[in-house]
Coordinates of C-alpha atoms (C1' of nucleotides) in Angstrom, one line a residue:
Chain V
M7 CA 14.4 139.9 90.7
T8 CA 15.7 141.0 93.4
T9 CA 19.4 140.0 94.3
R10 CA 20.3 137.3 97.1
T11 CA 23.5 137.0 97.2
V12 CA 25.7 136.6 100.4
N13 CA 28.4 139.2 101.6
R14 CA 27.0 141.3 99.0
S15 CA 27.0 144.3 101.6
Q16 CA 30.4 143.6 102.5
P17 CA 32.7 143.9 99.7
E18 CA 35.5 143.3 101.0
F19 CA 37.3 141.3 104.3
P20 CA 39.6 144.0 106.4
H21 CA 42.8 144.6 106.2
G22 CA 43.5 143.4 102.9
R23 CA 47.2 144.6 102.6
V24 CA 49.3 144.0 100.0
V25 CA 52.8 142.6 101.5
P26 CA 55.3 144.0 99.5
V27 CA 58.1 141.1 98.6
H28 CA 61.8 141.1 98.2
V29 CA 63.4 140.7 94.8
A30 CA 65.4 137.8 95.2
A31 CA 68.9 138.5 95.1
P32 CA 71.8 135.8 95.2
V33 CA 72.9 134.1 97.6
A34 CA 75.6 131.4 98.3
A35 CA 74.5 128.3 97.2
N36 CA 75.1 126.2 100.2
L37 CA 73.9 128.4 102.1
Q38 CA 70.2 128.5 100.8
A39 CA 70.6 124.4 100.8
Q40 CA 71.2 124.0 104.3
A41 CA 68.5 126.8 105.2
C42 CA 66.1 124.3 103.6
M43 CA 67.7 121.6 104.5
A44 CA 66.4 122.6 108.1
C45 CA 63.2 123.8 107.5
G46 CA 61.3 121.7 110.0
V47 CA 57.9 121.2 106.8
R48 CA 60.4 119.8 104.4
P49 CA 59.6 116.6 104.6
F50 CA 55.7 117.0 104.2
A51 CA 56.8 119.7 101.2
L52 CA 57.7 120.4 97.8
F53 CA 61.2 119.8 98.4
G54 CA 61.2 116.7 100.5
S55 CA 61.5 114.2 97.0
L56 CA 64.8 116.4 97.0
S57 CA 68.2 114.5 97.6
E58 CA 70.8 116.2 99.8
D59 CA 72.8 116.9 96.6
A60 CA 70.1 117.9 94.8
L61 CA 69.3 120.6 97.8
A62 CA 73.2 121.3 97.8
S63 CA 72.9 123.0 93.6
I64 CA 70.1 125.3 94.4
G65 CA 71.6 128.2 92.9
Y66 CA 68.7 130.3 93.9
R67 CA 67.5 132.8 96.8
I68 CA 64.6 131.4 98.7
D69 CA 62.8 134.3 101.0
D70 CA 61.2 133.5 103.9
L71 CA 58.2 135.4 104.6
R72 CA 56.1 136.4 107.4
L73 CA 52.3 137.6 106.8
S74 CA 49.6 138.7 109.6
P75 CA 45.9 138.0 109.8
G76 CA 44.7 139.8 106.9
Q77 CA 47.9 140.4 105.0
L78 CA 48.2 139.1 100.7
A79 CA 50.9 137.4 100.0
F80 CA 49.4 137.6 96.4
H81 CA 46.5 138.8 95.2
A82 CA 44.1 137.6 91.9
R83 CA 45.2 138.6 87.8
A84 CA 48.6 139.2 89.1
S85 CA 51.1 138.4 87.2
S86 CA 54.6 137.3 89.2
H87 CA 57.0 134.5 88.7
L88 CA 56.7 133.6 92.3
V89 CA 55.4 130.5 93.9
Y90 CA 54.7 129.8 98.0
T91 CA 54.9 127.3 99.8
V92 CA 53.2 127.6 103.5
R93 CA 54.9 126.8 106.3
A94 CA 53.2 127.9 108.9
G95 CA 49.8 129.4 109.7
V96 CA 46.1 129.3 107.6
V97 CA 46.3 131.0 104.0
R98 CA 42.8 131.3 102.6
L99 CA 42.4 131.7 98.4
E100 CA 38.8 133.6 97.8
R101 CA 37.8 134.9 94.8
V102 CA 35.2 137.5 93.5
S103 CA 32.6 136.0 91.3
D104 CA 30.9 137.7 88.2
A105 CA 27.9 138.7 90.0
G106 CA 30.3 140.2 92.9
D107 CA 30.4 138.0 96.0
R108 CA 33.5 137.3 97.2
R109 CA 33.8 133.3 98.1
I110 CA 36.9 131.1 99.8
V111 CA 37.5 128.6 97.1
R112 CA 40.5 126.7 99.4
L113 CA 42.3 127.1 102.8
A114 CA 45.9 126.2 102.4
G115 CA 48.6 125.4 105.1
R116 CA 51.4 123.6 106.2
G117 CA 53.0 122.0 103.7
D118 CA 50.8 123.2 101.2
V119 CA 51.9 124.7 98.0
I120 CA 49.5 128.1 96.6
G121 CA 50.0 129.7 93.2
L122 CA 51.2 126.8 91.2
E123 CA 50.0 128.7 88.1
A124 CA 53.2 131.6 88.3
L125 CA 55.1 128.6 87.3
L126 CA 53.0 128.9 83.8
G127 CA 53.1 131.9 84.1
Q128 CA 49.8 132.1 84.1
T129 CA 48.2 135.3 86.8
Y130 CA 47.2 134.0 90.0
A131 CA 43.8 132.9 90.2
A132 CA 42.8 133.7 93.6
D133 CA 43.4 136.4 96.5
A134 CA 45.4 134.3 98.8
V135 CA 45.3 136.3 102.4
A136 CA 47.0 135.3 105.6
C137 CA 44.1 133.9 108.0
T138 CA 46.2 133.6 110.7
E139 CA 50.0 134.4 111.5
V140 CA 52.2 133.0 108.9
Q141 CA 55.2 132.0 107.3
V142 CA 55.6 130.9 103.9
C143 CA 58.8 130.8 101.9
V144 CA 59.0 132.2 98.0
M145 CA 60.6 130.2 94.8
P146 CA 61.0 132.3 91.7
R147 CA 59.5 130.5 88.9
A148 CA 63.2 129.4 87.8
L149 CA 63.9 127.7 90.3
L150 CA 60.9 125.4 90.1
E151 CA 61.9 124.8 86.3
D152 CA 65.7 124.4 87.1
L153 CA 65.3 121.7 89.2
S154 CA 62.3 120.0 87.0
S155 CA 64.5 119.4 84.3
R156 CA 67.3 118.1 86.5
N157 CA 65.3 116.0 88.3
P158 CA 62.5 113.8 87.1
D159 CA 60.8 113.0 90.1
F160 CA 60.5 116.6 91.1
A161 CA 58.2 117.5 88.1
L162 CA 56.3 114.1 89.8
A163 CA 56.0 115.9 93.1
L164 CA 54.5 119.4 90.5
M165 CA 52.0 117.3 89.3
K166 CA 51.1 115.6 92.5
R167 CA 50.5 119.5 93.8
W168 CA 48.2 120.6 91.5
Q169 CA 46.2 117.0 92.0
R170 CA 46.0 118.0 95.8
A171 CA 45.1 121.3 94.8
L172 CA 42.0 119.6 92.5
D173 CA 41.0 117.0 95.1
E174 CA 40.8 119.4 97.6
A175 CA 38.4 122.1 95.6
D176 CA 36.0 119.0 94.3
E177 CA 36.0 118.6 97.8
W178 CA 34.6 121.6 99.6
L179 CA 32.0 121.8 96.3
T180 CA 30.5 118.6 97.4
E181 CA 30.9 118.2 101.0
L182 CA 30.8 122.1 102.4
T183 CA 28.1 123.2 99.5
C184 CA 25.4 120.8 100.7
G185 CA 23.1 120.6 102.9
P186 CA 22.0 122.2 106.1
A187 CA 23.6 125.2 107.6
Y188 CA 24.6 123.0 110.3
Q189 CA 25.9 120.2 108.7
R190 CA 28.2 122.0 106.2
M191 CA 29.6 123.6 109.6
L192 CA 30.4 120.4 111.1
R193 CA 31.5 119.3 107.8
L194 CA 33.7 123.1 108.2
L195 CA 35.2 122.2 111.5
L196 CA 36.4 118.5 110.5
K197 CA 38.5 120.4 107.7
L198 CA 39.8 122.9 110.4
S199 CA 40.7 120.2 112.5
E200 CA 43.0 119.0 109.5
H201 CA 44.9 122.3 109.6
G202 CA 44.9 122.5 113.3
E203 CA 47.7 123.5 115.3
E204 CA 49.1 121.6 118.2
A205 CA 47.2 119.5 120.9
G206 CA 43.8 119.5 119.2
S207 CA 43.8 123.7 119.1
I208 CA 42.0 124.1 116.3
W209 CA 41.4 127.7 114.5
L210 CA 38.6 129.3 114.5
P211 CA 38.2 131.4 111.1
T212 CA 35.6 134.3 111.8
R213 CA 32.0 134.4 111.4
H214 CA 32.5 136.6 108.2
E215 CA 35.0 134.3 106.8
M216 CA 32.9 130.8 107.6
G217 CA 30.0 132.6 105.7
A218 CA 32.1 132.9 102.7
M219 CA 33.7 129.6 102.9
L220 CA 29.7 128.0 103.4
N221 CA 27.2 130.5 101.6
I222 CA 25.5 131.2 103.9
T223 CA 25.4 134.8 105.6
M224 CA 27.8 135.7 108.7
E225 CA 24.3 136.0 111.0
T226 CA 23.6 132.6 110.6
A227 CA 27.0 131.5 111.1
S228 CA 26.9 132.7 114.3
R229 CA 23.8 131.4 115.1
V230 CA 24.5 127.8 114.0
V231 CA 28.3 128.2 115.7
S232 CA 26.3 129.0 119.1
S233 CA 24.2 125.5 118.4
V234 CA 27.5 123.6 118.0
R235 CA 28.7 124.9 120.6
R236 CA 25.6 124.5 123.0
A237 CA 26.3 120.6 121.5
G238 CA 29.4 120.8 123.3
I239 CA 30.8 120.0 119.9
L240 CA 33.4 123.5 119.9
I241 CA 34.7 123.8 123.9
E242 CA 37.0 126.3 125.5
T243 CA 36.2 128.7 122.7
D244 CA 38.9 131.4 123.7
G245 CA 38.6 134.3 120.7
R246 CA 40.4 133.2 117.3
Y247 CA 41.3 129.6 118.4
A248 CA 39.1 127.1 120.3
R249 CA 38.7 123.2 120.7
L250 CA 37.2 120.2 120.0
D251 CA 35.1 117.1 120.6
A252 CA 36.4 114.8 118.0
A253 CA 34.1 111.9 119.2
K254 CA 30.4 114.1 119.5
L255 CA 31.9 115.9 116.1
L256 CA 32.4 112.8 114.0
Q257 CA 28.8 111.3 116.0
A258 CA 27.3 114.5 114.8
L259 CA 28.4 113.8 111.2
R260 CA 26.7 110.4 110.9
L261 CA 23.8 111.3 112.5
G262 CA 23.3 113.4 109.6
R263 CA 24.0 110.5 107.4
G264 CA 22.1 107.8 108.4
Chain U
M24 CA 17.7 117.9 113.2
T25 CA 16.3 116.9 109.9
T26 CA 18.3 116.7 106.7
R27 CA 17.4 118.3 103.5
T28 CA 19.9 116.8 101.7
V29 CA 19.0 117.7 97.3
N30 CA 18.2 114.4 95.7
R31 CA 18.8 111.9 98.1
S32 CA 15.5 110.5 97.3
Q33 CA 17.5 109.8 93.9
P34 CA 20.5 107.9 94.7
E35 CA 21.8 107.6 90.9
F36 CA 21.1 108.8 87.9
P37 CA 19.9 106.3 85.1
H38 CA 21.5 104.8 83.1
G39 CA 24.9 103.7 85.0
R40 CA 26.5 101.0 83.3
V41 CA 30.5 101.3 83.1
V42 CA 31.8 100.4 79.4
P43 CA 34.8 97.9 79.4
V44 CA 37.7 99.3 77.9
H45 CA 39.8 97.1 75.2
V46 CA 43.5 97.0 76.9
A47 CA 46.2 98.7 75.0
A48 CA 47.6 96.1 72.6
P49 CA 51.0 96.5 70.1
V50 CA 50.0 98.6 67.6
A51 CA 52.6 99.3 64.3
A52 CA 53.8 102.5 65.6
N53 CA 53.1 104.8 62.3
L54 CA 50.0 104.4 62.1
Q55 CA 49.1 105.5 65.5
A56 CA 51.2 108.8 64.6
Q57 CA 48.7 109.3 61.3
A58 CA 45.5 108.5 63.1
C59 CA 46.6 110.8 66.3
M60 CA 48.0 113.6 63.6
A61 CA 44.5 113.7 61.1
C62 CA 42.9 113.7 64.9
G63 CA 40.3 116.8 64.8
V64 CA 40.8 117.8 68.3
R65 CA 44.3 117.8 68.1
P66 CA 45.9 121.0 68.0
F67 CA 43.1 121.5 71.1
A68 CA 44.0 119.0 72.8
L69 CA 47.1 117.8 74.6
F70 CA 49.2 116.2 71.4
G71 CA 48.8 119.5 70.0
S72 CA 52.3 120.2 71.1
L73 CA 53.6 117.3 69.5
S74 CA 56.0 117.6 66.9
E75 CA 55.3 115.7 64.0
D76 CA 58.8 113.2 64.5
A77 CA 57.3 113.0 68.5
L78 CA 54.1 112.1 67.4
A79 CA 55.3 109.3 65.4
S80 CA 57.4 108.1 68.5
I81 CA 54.5 107.0 69.9
G82 CA 54.9 103.3 70.5
Y83 CA 51.4 103.1 72.3
R84 CA 47.9 101.6 70.8
I85 CA 45.3 104.3 72.0
D86 CA 42.1 103.2 71.8
D87 CA 39.4 105.4 70.7
L88 CA 35.6 104.9 73.0
R89 CA 32.3 105.6 72.4
L90 CA 29.8 106.2 75.0
S91 CA 25.8 106.5 74.8
P92 CA 24.8 109.0 77.2
G93 CA 24.2 107.5 81.3
Q94 CA 27.7 105.1 80.4
L95 CA 30.8 106.0 82.6
A96 CA 34.3 106.1 81.4
F97 CA 35.4 105.5 84.2
H98 CA 34.4 105.5 88.4
A99 CA 35.3 106.7 91.1
R100 CA 38.2 105.0 93.5
A101 CA 38.9 103.0 90.4
S102 CA 42.7 102.1 90.3
S103 CA 43.7 102.6 86.5
H104 CA 46.6 103.4 84.3
L105 CA 43.9 105.5 81.9
V106 CA 44.1 108.6 81.2
Y107 CA 41.1 110.2 78.2
T108 CA 40.4 112.7 76.4
V109 CA 37.3 114.1 75.0
R110 CA 37.1 114.2 71.1
A111 CA 33.0 115.0 71.5
G112 CA 30.2 115.2 73.2
V113 CA 30.0 116.5 77.0
V114 CA 31.2 114.3 80.1
R115 CA 30.5 115.1 83.6
L116 CA 32.5 114.7 86.3
E117 CA 30.5 114.1 89.7
R118 CA 31.2 113.2 93.1
V119 CA 29.2 111.3 95.9
S120 CA 29.2 113.5 99.1
D121 CA 30.0 112.2 102.6
A122 CA 26.1 112.6 103.2
G123 CA 25.2 110.6 100.3
D124 CA 24.1 113.4 98.2
R125 CA 25.4 113.4 93.8
R126 CA 27.2 116.6 93.1
I127 CA 28.6 117.6 90.0
V128 CA 31.8 119.0 89.8
R129 CA 32.6 119.6 86.4
L130 CA 31.9 119.1 83.1
A131 CA 34.5 118.4 80.2
G132 CA 33.8 118.9 76.3
R133 CA 36.1 118.5 73.6
G134 CA 39.5 118.6 73.9
D135 CA 38.8 118.3 77.7
V136 CA 41.7 115.9 79.5
I137 CA 40.3 113.5 82.4
G138 CA 41.3 111.1 84.7
L139 CA 44.9 113.1 85.1
E140 CA 45.1 111.3 88.2
A141 CA 45.7 108.2 87.1
L142 CA 48.7 109.4 85.5
L143 CA 50.1 109.6 89.4
G144 CA 49.2 106.1 90.5
Q145 CA 46.3 107.4 92.0
T146 CA 42.6 106.2 92.0
Y147 CA 40.3 108.8 89.9
A148 CA 38.6 111.5 92.3
A149 CA 35.4 111.4 90.2
D150 CA 32.6 109.6 88.2
A151 CA 33.2 110.2 84.6
V152 CA 29.5 109.9 82.8
A153 CA 28.9 110.7 79.2
C154 CA 25.7 113.3 78.7
T155 CA 25.2 113.5 75.2
E156 CA 27.1 110.7 73.0
V157 CA 30.4 111.0 73.7
Q158 CA 33.9 110.0 72.0
V159 CA 37.1 109.7 73.9
C160 CA 40.9 108.5 73.1
V161 CA 42.1 106.3 75.4
M162 CA 45.7 106.6 76.1
P163 CA 47.9 104.5 79.0
R164 CA 49.5 106.3 81.7
A165 CA 53.0 104.7 80.0
L166 CA 52.6 106.2 77.3
L167 CA 51.9 109.9 78.6
E168 CA 55.4 109.5 81.4
D169 CA 57.1 108.3 77.8
L170 CA 55.7 111.8 76.0
S171 CA 57.0 114.1 79.2
S172 CA 60.0 112.2 79.8
R173 CA 61.0 113.1 76.1
N174 CA 59.6 115.6 75.7
P175 CA 60.0 118.7 77.9
D176 CA 56.9 121.0 76.6
F177 CA 54.6 117.5 76.9
A178 CA 55.5 117.8 80.8
L179 CA 54.5 121.5 81.0
A180 CA 51.5 120.7 78.7
L181 CA 50.2 118.0 81.3
M182 CA 50.1 120.8 84.2
K183 CA 48.7 123.3 82.2
R184 CA 46.0 120.5 82.1
W185 CA 45.5 120.1 86.1
Q186 CA 45.6 124.1 85.7
R187 CA 42.6 124.5 83.8
A188 CA 40.7 121.2 85.3
L189 CA 41.5 123.4 88.3
D190 CA 40.6 126.9 87.5
E191 CA 37.6 124.6 86.0
A192 CA 36.5 124.2 89.8
D193 CA 37.2 126.8 91.5
E194 CA 35.0 129.0 88.9
W195 CA 32.7 126.3 89.3
L196 CA 32.2 127.2 92.9
T197 CA 31.9 130.7 92.7
E198 CA 29.8 131.3 89.5
L199 CA 27.5 127.9 89.9
T200 CA 26.8 128.0 93.7
C201 CA 26.3 132.0 94.9
G202 CA 23.3 133.3 95.0
P203 CA 19.2 133.1 93.9
A204 CA 18.6 130.2 91.3
Y205 CA 18.1 132.0 88.7
Q206 CA 20.8 133.5 88.6
R207 CA 22.7 130.6 88.7
M208 CA 21.2 129.2 85.9
L209 CA 22.0 132.0 83.7
R210 CA 25.5 131.1 84.8
L211 CA 25.1 127.1 84.0
L212 CA 23.5 128.1 80.5
L213 CA 26.4 130.5 79.7
K214 CA 29.0 127.2 80.2
L215 CA 26.8 125.1 78.7
S216 CA 27.4 127.9 75.5
E217 CA 31.3 126.8 75.9
H218 CA 30.6 123.8 75.4
G219 CA 28.0 124.0 72.6
E220 CA 27.8 122.8 69.4
E221 CA 28.3 123.9 65.8
A222 CA 25.3 127.2 64.8
G223 CA 24.3 128.0 69.1
S224 CA 22.9 124.8 69.9
I225 CA 23.8 124.1 73.0
W226 CA 23.1 120.9 74.9
L227 CA 20.2 120.9 77.5
P228 CA 21.0 118.9 80.8
T229 CA 18.1 116.7 82.5
R230 CA 16.2 119.0 84.9
H231 CA 17.7 116.3 87.1
E232 CA 21.4 117.0 86.5
M233 CA 20.9 120.8 86.7
G234 CA 19.8 120.4 90.2
A235 CA 23.1 118.2 91.0
M236 CA 25.2 121.1 89.0
L237 CA 23.6 123.9 90.6
N238 CA 22.3 122.5 94.0
I239 CA 18.6 122.8 93.9
T240 CA 15.9 120.4 93.2
M241 CA 14.9 119.0 89.8
E242 CA 11.1 121.0 90.4
T243 CA 12.8 124.2 90.8
A244 CA 15.4 123.4 88.1
S245 CA 12.2 122.9 85.8
R246 CA 10.7 126.1 86.8
V247 CA 13.3 127.7 86.7
V248 CA 13.6 126.9 83.0
S249 CA 10.4 127.7 82.3
S250 CA 10.5 131.1 83.1
V251 CA 14.0 131.6 81.8
R252 CA 12.1 130.3 78.3
R253 CA 9.5 132.8 78.9
A254 CA 12.3 135.5 79.0
G255 CA 13.2 134.9 75.6
I256 CA 16.5 133.9 76.6
L257 CA 16.2 130.1 76.0
I258 CA 15.0 128.9 72.2
E259 CA 13.2 126.6 70.2
T260 CA 14.2 123.9 73.0
D261 CA 13.6 120.8 71.7
G262 CA 14.5 117.7 74.0
R263 CA 17.7 117.5 74.9
Y264 CA 19.3 120.0 72.8
A265 CA 18.1 124.2 72.5
R266 CA 19.2 127.4 70.8
L267 CA 19.8 130.6 73.5
D268 CA 20.2 134.3 72.7
A269 CA 23.1 134.9 74.1
A270 CA 22.4 139.1 73.9
K271 CA 20.0 138.3 76.5
L272 CA 21.6 136.1 77.9
L273 CA 24.0 138.6 78.7
Q274 CA 21.9 141.3 79.4
A275 CA 20.4 139.5 81.9
L276 CA 23.8 138.7 84.0
R277 CA 24.6 142.2 84.0
L278 CA 21.3 142.4 85.5
G279 CA 21.9 140.4 88.3
R280 CA 25.1 142.4 89.0
G281 CA 24.4 146.2 89.1
Chain M
dC29 C1' 38.4 155.6 127.8
dG30 C1' 36.2 156.0 123.4
dA31 C1' 35.2 154.4 119.4
dA32 C1' 35.3 150.2 115.6
dA33 C1' 34.8 145.5 114.3
dA34 C1' 33.2 141.8 115.4
dC35 C1' 29.4 138.6 117.2
dT36 C1' 24.7 137.6 119.0
dT37 C1' 19.5 137.8 119.0
dG38 C1' 15.1 138.6 117.4
dA39 C1' 11.7 139.7 114.2
dT40 C1' 10.0 139.2 109.7
dT41 C1' 9.9 137.8 105.0
dA42 C1' 11.3 135.8 100.5
dG43 C1' 13.0 131.6 98.0
dC44 C1' 13.5 127.4 97.2
dA45 C1' 12.3 122.3 99.3
dT46 C1' 8.8 119.2 100.2
dC47 C1' 5.4 116.6 98.8
dA48 C1' 1.8 115.7 95.4
dA49 C1' -0.5 115.1 91.0
dA50 C1' -0.7 115.2 86.8
dC51 C1' 1.4 115.4 82.1
dC52 C1' 3.9 114.0 78.2
dA53 C1' 6.6 111.4 75.4
dG54 C1' 8.8 106.8 73.5
dG55 C1' 9.2 102.5 74.0
dT56 C1' 6.1 97.5 74.2
dG57 C1' 3.1 94.1 73.7
dG58 C1' -1.3 92.5 72.9
Chain D
dC8 C1' -3.6 100.1 66.2
dC9 C1' -4.0 101.0 71.1
dA10 C1' -3.5 100.1 76.2
dC11 C1' -0.1 100.1 78.8
dC12 C1' 3.8 101.4 81.5
dT13 C1' 7.7 104.0 82.6
dG14 C1' 11.2 108.0 82.9
dG15 C1' 11.1 112.8 82.4
dT16 C1' 8.9 116.8 83.3
dT17 C1' 5.4 120.4 84.5
dT18 C1' 3.0 122.8 88.0
dG19 C1' 0.7 123.4 92.2
dA20 C1' -0.1 123.9 97.5
dT21 C1' 2.2 124.0 101.9
dG22 C1' 5.9 124.4 105.0
dC23 C1' 10.9 125.1 106.4
dT24 C1' 15.3 126.8 106.3
dA25 C1' 17.5 131.0 106.1
dA26 C1' 18.1 135.9 104.3
dT27 C1' 17.2 140.6 105.3
dC28 C1' 16.4 144.6 108.6
dA29 C1' 17.4 145.9 113.2
dA30 C1' 18.9 146.1 117.6
dG31 C1' 21.9 145.4 121.3
dT32 C1' 26.4 143.7 123.3
dT33 C1' 31.4 142.0 123.5
dT34 C1' 35.7 142.5 121.4
dT35 C1' 39.9 145.0 120.2
dC36 C1' 42.8 148.5 119.4
dG37 C1' 44.3 153.2 119.3

DNA sequence: CGAAAACTTGATTAGCATCAAACCAGGTGG
DNA sequence: CCACCTGGTTTGATGCTAATCAAGTTTTCG
C-alpha cells in the first residue's frame, strides 16, 4: 500500500538550531526577586500566586533567554532540569510520529509554561521551537520544587498549568483535526487570535507550519488561506503578520455549524 | 460550502445514561484502608506510592462503582468533587467540537486516573463513558487534597498522572490522526493491545467508536478492519473481543514507515 | 544581483465520504 | 417456534476533497 504521509517530503522545518542555555549561576536573592516582581507577565504567569515575601525568598538565578524564529528552547527526549515560561512571542511544540511525520501539537504564548515534564525528572516530550521572536525565562527544577514545598498554593498553580496544557491538547484534537480544511483553518485563525499581539494583529504561521497543525499539505494550506483572504476574513496581510475581521470569522464559523 | 463533519448524522453514541453516584459517607478509617490495601491495582495506581501508615490514615469513604458499556462515569461541563481510578475495563473520554462532531480523545484503562480536573475545582473537560464492563473507584477531592498536603510524594504522584495524560493526548494526536486510514487503524490496534485483557485478547471498539477515534466514517472503519483481518493481523474475532498477531502487526507498521 | 526559500496556481489522481441497500445478530412478542 | 424489529455491520456505486506532481512567482537575504 502507498503511504500518504503529510510532510514526509520535508522531514524538518528549517532553522533547527539548538540554543545553548546558560548554566544557572548564584545571584543575590533580592536582585532576582526584583526582576520577577517587575516582570510584565507575572500576573498571568506561574509566579502570579506568589506573595512578595515568597518571591523575595527565591535563591536561584532565573535566566532570561531570547530566541529568534526557528531556534529551539529544548528538544524532544532531551533530559534537563529546566522549565520555561514564555514571556513574549509564540512557541510551537512539535512531535515526530513513528511514521516520521512532524506534527505541531500545541502553541504556547505569553504566560504559558512549557517543559513542565522536567520537573518530574522526565525527558521533554516534544521539540519547543520559536515561531516568532521569543522571550522566555528559564527556571531550574530545584527552584520550583523549593517553592512548591514551601508554598501550598504554588503546587496548586503547577497542577493548574498541567490541566491547562491538557485542555489545550484536547481542544486542539477536537477542533483542529475534524471537518474540511477550510473550517479547520478558520478555527486555527481563531486560536491564533488568542496569541495575538496588540491591536488585533495576529501572527501568521508559514504555510508549512499551518500544514503541520491542521494535517494538510502546504499547497492546500496556501489555497485555503487565499480563499479565506478572498472572503475578507483575513486582511492586510503583511508577511508574517496579518489582521483579521473577527466578526466575519465568527460568522463563518457559525455557518459551518448550522 | 458544504460541511463534511464525520458522525454528524449520529450526534450521540447509544446508551448514554448517567449513573447516579453515591454520596460519600463516613466509614471506619481502617476499613477503607484495608480495602485499598487489598486492591489489585494499587501497585499501578495513584495510591501505589502511599505507605501503609498513610493508607491507614484515610478518613474518607471511597466508593466502588460498576458501569456497563455506554454508561457515563461523569459528563463534560459537570462540576463535581470526584476523581476516578479505573480498576478494570476501558473508559473512553470524548468531546463534542464546536461544529458538533463527537470525538474520542483518549482511552483510560486499568490503573488510569480520570477526572483529575475536579481536584482543581474545575468542571470535567470530557464525557467519560464505559466501553466495556468497567469498575472504578470514586475518590472525593478532599481526600486527595488531604493526602497531598500530608504526603509530599503524593503530590508528585498526582503531577505524574497529569503528565501521563498529557503524553497520551499528544501521542494520540501524532499517531492516530496522521496518515492513511489503514495505518491509523494499525496504530489503534497497537494502542488497544496496551489496554488488553489477559492472554493477548484485546477489546475491539465498535466501528462507530473506531471512527470517532481515527476521524473516519464507520463504513471506512469497517472496510479497514476487514482488510486488517484478511491480512491475518486480527484473528479469531468474536464480537467485542479479538486476538491479534503482534508480530504481523509490528511488521505491517514497520513497512508503513519504510 | 542572484540564489534559495517560501508561496501560489494548475492538472491529475487517490482516498475516503456519502448514499443506499443488504446482512446479521439478539431480543420481543405473538 | 417463528416473525419481527433494532442496532451494529458489511458491501457496493458514485462523487468530492485534498494529495500529488509540476511549473511558475514572489520574497528574503547574503
